[in-house]
Structures are given as C-alpha cells and as structure tokens.
Amino acid sequence: MQKTIKSFIAILLAGSPVCLSAQSSVPVYLDETKPIEQRVEDALSRMTLEEKVAMCHAQSKFSSRGIPRLGIPDNWMSDGPHGIRAEVFWDEWDQAGWTNDSCTAFPALTCLAASWNPEMSALYGKSIGEEARYRNKNVLLGPGVNIYRTPLNGRNFEYMGEDPYLSSRMVIPYIQGVQSNGVAACVKHFALNNQETNRHTVNVNIDDRTLYEIYLPAFKAAVQEGKAWAIMGAYNKYKGQWCGQNQYLLNDILRGEWGFDGVVVSDWGGINNTRQAIYNGLDMEFGSWTDGLSEGTSDAYSNYYLATPFLKLLKSGEVKEEEVDKKVRNILRLVFRTTMNTKRPWGSFGTPEHGAAGRKIAEEGIVLLKNEQNLLPIDLTKAKKILVVGENAVKVMTIGGGSSSLKAKYEISPQEGIKQRIGNQAEVLFARGYAGEKSKAQDGLQVGQDLTDNRSEDELIAEACNLAKDADYVLFIGGLNKNDGQDSEGNDRSGLGLPYNQDKVIGALAKTNKNLVVINISGNAVAMPWVNEVPAIVQAWYLGSEAGHAIASILTGDVNPSGKLPFTFPVRLEDNGAHKLGDYPGKEEETYREGIFVGYRWIDKEKIKPLFSFGHGLSYTTFTYGKVTADKKEMTPEQTLSLRVKVKNTGNRKGAETVQLYIHDDKSSLPRPVKELKGFKKVFLEPGEEQEVVFTVDKKALSFFDPAKHDWIAEPGTFEAWVGASSTDIKSKITFKLNSL
Ligand code: GLC
C-alpha cells in the first residue's frame, strides 16, 4: 500500500509545475543525485527574467547575485594566482581591514613553472584552493597563462613562461588542485594579453598559425584537460573586438572548437558594449566603468552593460530570452560545481601546511644560473663573516604588483632567512647597496616598512665595499620589486637593465671580493653586464611568505637547486623577436611580427647566443646522460615512438634533473622552429643512482598548425628527437621517420 501511494504521488507531482524528484520532496535543482544539466534546466525554469539578468553582472566589486528565493547563493570571486586577496569593501578596491584575511603568499607562477614539476603545480592548486574555499570564494581569479613574449611585460611574473608546452603541462594540475576544493579556477587572460602597456586598447594582429601554436595551447589545455570551470576575457582586442566580448575567441574557439562549458568572466572594466557582450560569449560582467548612475539606476551595478540595458532589450523582445538563458546555464553549472556542492571540503587558511607547500615550491623553482669553482653552497665550516647587500634582501615583496598583491600572514625576507639559518654559525652583516623608490601601497595595504635612505649612490657603494673587504661571502640580493615599471600590473618595464644603479654596485663588489653571489629576484629576465665578473648567480623569484627560508636553504645547500628557466634571458633586448622586429608595444594596433618565433624559437632561428637559455638550471651535483634510444626507426601517424634515456647522478649529493625532449623536423612545408619542447620529466636521484626516462612521441608531438587546413598536421618525413638538460645543452639526438599512412 505504502509503495502504491508513493508512486501515485510521484505521478501526480511529476506533472506539477514544481518539479520534485519523484523519490523525494527535494526539487530537482537541489537534488545532487541528479545530473547537473537536469538541475540546471530545472533551476532555470524557476527563474524570472530579472533574476536571470541579475546573475550576469556584478553586484559589488567581487560578487554577483544569486537567487535568494531559490536558495541559490551569490558568486564570490577573488584574486589572485599567488594567494587570496584581502577582503575589500563592497564597492571599493581598498581592503576592508578585516583581521582574519591574512593569507599564505605562495611563490609567483614563474617560480612554479621553473620547478618543471607538475606535482608542485598540483600541490600549489590544492593549497591555494583550500585558502579560497576557507574564505568562501567560489571563483579564484587565476592562474594566468599568457605567453612570455617580451621581457618587459609587467605581469610576466604571474604567468608560466615562453613555451606553450611547458605552460600547458604546468597549468593543468594547478586547476585540478583548485577545483578539488569546489572552487572554480578562472584561467586568464584570454587571450593575447602579453603586455601591460596599452593593455586596454591595443588590438593584436596575429596570424592563425602563431595564435594556435603559441598563444592558445595553454588555454586549450586548461579547458580541455584541466577542465577549468571559468575563464577570463582579456582587456586587449583581437580582430577589433575586446577579448571579453569576442566572437572569435569566445564563441568560435572557446565554445565551438574546445567545447568549454564553464563561465566566461570579463576582466574588471573589460566590457564596453551591451550587444557584443550579449552575443559574443560573455557570461558575467565585472568591474565595468559605466557612467555610474545614469539611466535612473539605483546603483552603478544596475547600469552595467549586462544589467538594465540588457533587461530592457529582453523585455522589448529585441533580444530573445534564449540569450540570457545561455549565460545563466553556464552560471548555474558553476554554482552546482561550487557553492551548491555540499560535498566540497571546508578548506583551510594560512596554515603551516600551506607555508610548507609554498616553501617547497619555492625551493624547487629557484634556478642556479652560474656556479664557478662551486662557490655555492656556502661552506659553513669556513664562513665566519657573510655580508648581505641589497634592498631586495629586506624589502616586502608580497604587497604590490597589482591585483596579485597580498596581505600575507607573514613574509620571511631573504635577510631574515639567511640570519635564521646561519646567524649562529657566522656573523651576518647587511649593507643597503642601493635604494629603490618607496614601496607602493596597494589596496590600502601599507607596507609598514620605511626604506628611506638618503645617502648617495657612492656612499651606499662605499659602505658595501668596505664591509665586503673581509667577508667570506658577499650575497648581493637585488633585482626588480613589483613597483611600477618593475614587474607590475598596468605598466611594463622601460628596459632590460636592473634599476637603481645595481649594475654599478655589483661591479664594485666584484672588484672587492671574488666570493660574490648575485641573487636576482624578479619575474622577468634582466640584463647582466657583470655576468663574467660574478662567479655565482641565482635566479630567485617572488617567493612569497617563505622567501627567506627557501633562499637560505638553497644558498646553504640544505636543498639542492633544481629549477630550470621557463623563459630565455637574452643578452640584450634586440635579441628578442618582439623588439628586433619592433612592433612592441604598438598603440591602437600591434602586429606580432615574429610569429611563432618566440623565446628560444627566435634565438635558434637567428642563431643568437642567449645570456641564459630556456630550460637552463644547474645543480650542486652532476648528472650524466646516456644515449637516447628509440623502440622503432619509423612510425606511422597511428603509432607512437618510445624514447628512452638514462640519467645518472654522478655527484655526492642527491639532486633532481629535468630531462627535456625537443623535436626537430628536418623538412616541412611551412617554416618551423629548429626545435620545440615536446616532453620533460623531473627525476630525483640519490648519489650514484641512475634512472631511465621514457618519452612517448605521437603524431601530435610532430605536428604544426596549418592555417590553410585550420588543423594540426604531421607531415611524413625525417624527424629528430633531441634530449637535453636545457634548450642549448643537448645531450643526444636520434633520428626517426614518420611514414604516411
Ligand atoms: C585586474 C586584472 C585581473 C584581475 C581583475 C580583478 O585588472 O587584469 O587579472 O583578476 O582585475 O582584480
């Protein structure tokens, strides 16, 4: 009897307007056992036009409206790629002064890329996702994967370098880690946002082959393999349309070719036109600089392009309701994946575990560029006096740089880290060396550091050199500092050189003490006119809360450096294609004349010797490589080729080496780079240990994008596999053939 009544009620209800799950009184959209698309349709069917439109635009600086009537929460976004931004006021950029939003500052994404270790990327994504979850943000505005086209780009520190394959492999685990917390990763800035100068206006002209081979792969991997739930349209234009409202990028490529089912979020202030925003693929509009309260609106947000103007067009019938339904479906999918996923974890914030994660990523990303006479690691049995020189040894680096700025729970400076690590074994002295400009407060976050020093450059150098005379080691810690023009959002650098007279300081120190180590903290390549006078050079990045501990670990050898450069260090700016061919930064228009020849691709093509090459990084131990072998001499497009190479740690300390695989195409119908990165594997080896690394090569690894066919093609012919420790340190090669079917 009971069963009959139940099924009778179920039949009754099934036809009712309030579609309840037959098995329970829970409405379908609230029933997590139901397929998400069914829940989306059910929720959509319950919404009014006003409610639908309200979901498509911001209601505050970083939130958009849910549907309280249906129990659908608001959506809350938060920067950034390196940590969870401090809470801001409802309608202000300034931080709100909360006392519980001091986060873990993780290393910049250039450092993550420099680890060449997808496991670090997974750890990064999980950790930052836990912090976003704990702060109840369901969309993290990161990671950024714009390709490093010019060393002047102010935001390169937020991205993953010059190579599409490295960026593609490294972005996937980060996204998966973030989203494992029920927080959407919002990959940015889609696309072609490769500079900050004129970023709101420049229209990028680029050929299809370059777009598909260089600038899209990391976004495609993020969407198709990382399964990103959100993506952010860039500020710049492509084909004359702003990227946040761009038919080609958002409808044709993102949705049409890649099958993206997440939400498209505008950049803040990136939308400029209601109809384009409606029809060209945007779902959620944020940060628009509308003219405030025109059109009799109650607040600026209702004046957004996708707010009242959109509602009016819908009500007049000029725009069909299906246009807003498309957007709301994507937003509801985001909601069911995040805020209404009752099984998602609770997150954690500013924990020792996250600090440890940041430190591990930092230690794996620091790159030992040069180490003559094995000056490093510091010999603590001998070192009695160590001099640290340079403003970057003490300067707060987690605040500043634009939207990725953070209110960090703590930040260990390099000077602190070094003193903590060796202060009880050696005397650690400090000299300023140089004085940069005052730190730039950000979001109302005061740096709380007064680095004012009115001494002349000569006085600063004299002080440093006097102290350097009888030091056992001199550690110069300089570089850039995320102030305007020094690796910051909104403006590019004006040149490749180090600012604040640092070159002169380094030159003077090199003359004073041969045991000089230069630690460059930056998110970009810098010129090093003193490179031949300095025996040891370390590329440290913006390393976040654990900066000082990580740097000290590397300098003392507690950790053996294993980072490899994710971008080329050119000797001079004109060794870079964007500058040699001279269309950077453009004004209204900019043409990427160098095409696919970005980074080492340009260096190889022009036969230029870089200062330090893509993929370069030394170790305190040594590695030998065996000859690469292949399981076949010829392959068909349906087959794969298995390459094997042995790597041995021939030194006396454990270490990690990233074995890199580049593919060279002997002959092709279109010009191709001399080589292209198509595989890498980081191996951790005990002293004397040997491991065999295996790469699988398929036709995709041999392909190039043929714009005429609008597809990737692998042309039959002879190829070479080059295995190396960097793009210029090739250890062995092997030839093989791709046969036609
Ligand atoms: C900024 C940045 C973007 C950031 C957003 C919100 O202008 O371009 O990366 O996520 O606005 O702060």
PDB file of C-alpha atoms in Angstrom, residues 399-491:
ATOM      1  CA  ILE A 399      52.416  43.727  -1.343  1.00  0.00           C
ATOM      2  CA  GLY A 400      52.355  45.440  -4.719  1.00  0.00           C
ATOM      3  CA  GLY A 401      52.435  44.404  -8.362  1.00  0.00           C
ATOM      4  CA  GLY A 402      48.738  44.978  -8.963  1.00  0.00           C
ATOM      5  CA  SER A 403      45.815  42.621  -8.479  1.00  0.00           C
ATOM      6  CA  SER A 404      48.037  39.743  -7.335  1.00  0.00           C
ATOM      7  CA  SER A 405      49.112  41.823  -4.312  1.00  0.00           C
ATOM      8  CA  LEU A 406      48.556  40.087  -0.981  1.00  0.00           C
ATOM      9  CA  LYS A 407      48.046  40.774   2.714  1.00  0.00           C
ATOM     10  CA  ALA A 408      50.340  37.987   3.775  1.00  0.00           C
ATOM     11  CA  LYS A 409      50.131  36.424   7.210  1.00  0.00           C
ATOM     12  CA  TYR A 410      53.910  36.626   7.236  1.00  0.00           C
ATOM     13  CA  GLU A 411      56.813  37.100   4.865  1.00  0.00           C
ATOM     14  CA  ILE A 412      60.339  35.919   5.660  1.00  0.00           C
ATOM     15  CA  SER A 413      62.733  38.260   3.880  1.00  0.00           C
ATOM     16  CA  PRO A 414      65.949  36.891   2.382  1.00  0.00           C
ATOM     17  CA  GLN A 415      67.934  38.686   5.078  1.00  0.00           C
ATOM     18  CA  GLU A 416      65.821  37.166   7.844  1.00  0.00           C
ATOM     19  CA  GLY A 417      66.002  33.728   6.284  1.00  0.00           C
ATOM     20  CA  ILE A 418      69.759  33.874   5.963  1.00  0.00           C
ATOM     21  CA  LYS A 419      70.207  35.154   9.522  1.00  0.00           C
ATOM     22  CA  GLN A 420      67.870  32.494  10.939  1.00  0.00           C
ATOM     23  CA  ARG A 421      69.711  29.762   9.058  1.00  0.00           C
ATOM     24  CA  ILE A 422      73.341  30.718   9.631  1.00  0.00           C
ATOM     25  CA  GLY A 423      73.289  33.515  12.172  1.00  0.00           C
ATOM     26  CA  ASN A 424      74.504  31.159  14.895  1.00  0.00           C
ATOM     27  CA  GLN A 425      77.427  29.918  12.793  1.00  0.00           C
ATOM     28  CA  ALA A 426      78.663  33.065  11.131  1.00  0.00           C
ATOM     29  CA  GLU A 427      78.353  36.792  11.504  1.00  0.00           C
ATOM     30  CA  VAL A 428      75.759  38.087   9.045  1.00  0.00           C
ATOM     31  CA  LEU A 429      76.134  41.752   8.154  1.00  0.00           C
ATOM     32  CA  PHE A 430      73.943  43.904   5.962  1.00  0.00           C
ATOM     33  CA  ALA A 431      74.625  46.829   3.668  1.00  0.00           C
ATOM     34  CA  ARG A 432      71.931  48.579   1.678  1.00  0.00           C
ATOM     35  CA  GLY A 433      73.959  48.773  -1.527  1.00  0.00           C
ATOM     36  CA  TYR A 434      71.246  50.699  -3.343  1.00  0.00           C
ATOM     37  CA  ALA A 435      67.952  52.436  -2.601  1.00  0.00           C
ATOM     38  CA  GLY A 436      64.918  51.995  -4.801  1.00  0.00           C
ATOM     39  CA  GLU A 437      61.829  54.141  -4.658  1.00  0.00           C
ATOM     40  CA  LYS A 438      59.344  53.990  -1.818  1.00  0.00           C
ATOM     41  CA  SER A 439      57.200  50.853  -1.734  1.00  0.00           C
ATOM     42  CA  LYS A 440      53.880  51.228  -3.427  1.00  0.00           C
ATOM     43  CA  ALA A 441      50.986  50.680  -1.017  1.00  0.00           C
ATOM     44  CA  GLN A 442      48.271  48.555  -2.613  1.00  0.00           C
ATOM     45  CA  ASP A 443      44.578  48.259  -1.796  1.00  0.00           C
ATOM     46  CA  GLY A 444      45.221  50.468   1.166  1.00  0.00           C
ATOM     47  CA  LEU A 445      47.662  47.853   2.468  1.00  0.00           C
ATOM     48  CA  GLN A 446      50.532  49.789   3.960  1.00  0.00           C
ATOM     49  CA  VAL A 447      53.846  48.055   3.538  1.00  0.00           C
ATOM     50  CA  GLY A 448      54.803  49.176   7.031  1.00  0.00           C
ATOM     51  CA  GLN A 449      58.426  49.483   6.053  1.00  0.00           C
ATOM     52  CA  ASP A 450      60.317  52.730   5.758  1.00  0.00           C
ATOM     53  CA  LEU A 451      63.237  52.052   3.484  1.00  0.00           C
ATOM     54  CA  THR A 452      64.081  55.698   3.059  1.00  0.00           C
ATOM     55  CA  ASP A 453      67.819  56.129   2.658  1.00  0.00           C
ATOM     56  CA  ASN A 454      69.067  59.498   1.579  1.00  0.00           C
ATOM     57  CA  ARG A 455      72.691  58.530   1.183  1.00  0.00           C
ATOM     58  CA  SER A 456      74.232  58.997  -2.256  1.00  0.00           C
ATOM     59  CA  GLU A 457      74.859  56.073  -4.567  1.00  0.00           C
ATOM     60  CA  ASP A 458      78.574  56.420  -3.937  1.00  0.00           C
ATOM     61  CA  GLU A 459      78.114  56.395  -0.162  1.00  0.00           C
ATOM     62  CA  LEU A 460      75.991  53.281  -0.417  1.00  0.00           C
ATOM     63  CA  ILE A 461      78.555  51.559  -2.605  1.00  0.00           C
ATOM     64  CA  ALA A 462      81.404  52.626  -0.336  1.00  0.00           C
ATOM     65  CA  GLU A 463      79.657  51.213   2.717  1.00  0.00           C
ATOM     66  CA  ALA A 464      79.008  47.908   0.953  1.00  0.00           C
ATOM     67  CA  CYS A 465      82.545  47.590  -0.384  1.00  0.00           C
ATOM     68  CA  ASN A 466      84.139  48.424   2.952  1.00  0.00           C
ATOM     69  CA  LEU A 467      82.173  45.659   4.604  1.00  0.00           C
ATOM     70  CA  ALA A 468      82.823  43.330   1.678  1.00  0.00           C
ATOM     71  CA  LYS A 469      86.583  43.504   2.012  1.00  0.00           C
ATOM     72  CA  ASP A 470      86.942  40.886   4.720  1.00  0.00           C
ATOM     73  CA  ALA A 471      83.737  38.947   4.251  1.00  0.00           C
ATOM     74  CA  ASP A 472      83.967  35.256   3.412  1.00  0.00           C
ATOM     75  CA  TYR A 473      80.950  35.565   1.139  1.00  0.00           C
ATOM     76  CA  VAL A 474      79.121  38.550  -0.309  1.00  0.00           C
ATOM     77  CA  LEU A 475      75.484  37.883  -1.188  1.00  0.00           C
ATOM     78  CA  PHE A 476      74.047  40.638  -3.370  1.00  0.00           C
ATOM     79  CA  ILE A 477      70.264  40.389  -3.341  1.00  0.00           C
ATOM     80  CA  GLY A 478      68.642  42.701  -5.872  1.00  0.00           C
ATOM     81  CA  GLY A 479      66.547  42.636  -8.998  1.00  0.00           C
ATOM     82  CA  LEU A 480      63.088  44.107  -9.526  1.00  0.00           C
ATOM     83  CA  ASN A 481      60.492  44.837  -6.877  1.00  0.00           C
ATOM     84  CA  LYS A 482      56.908  44.965  -8.225  1.00  0.00           C
ATOM     85  CA  ASN A 483      56.793  48.719  -8.077  1.00  0.00           C
ATOM     86  CA  ASP A 484      55.513  50.493 -11.168  1.00  0.00           C
ATOM     87  CA  GLY A 485      57.728  49.620 -14.100  1.00  0.00           C
ATOM     88  CA  GLN A 486      59.468  46.936 -12.094  1.00  0.00           C
ATOM     89  CA  ASP A 487      57.256  43.898 -12.693  1.00  0.00           C
ATOM     90  CA  SER A 488      53.813  45.297 -12.028  1.00  0.00           C
ATOM     91  CA  GLU A 489      50.338  45.181 -13.494  1.00  0.00           C
ATOM     92  CA  GLY A 490      49.337  48.172 -15.530  1.00  0.00           C
ATOM     93  CA  ASN A 491      52.756  49.111 -16.823  1.00  0.00           C
TER      94      ASN A 491
END
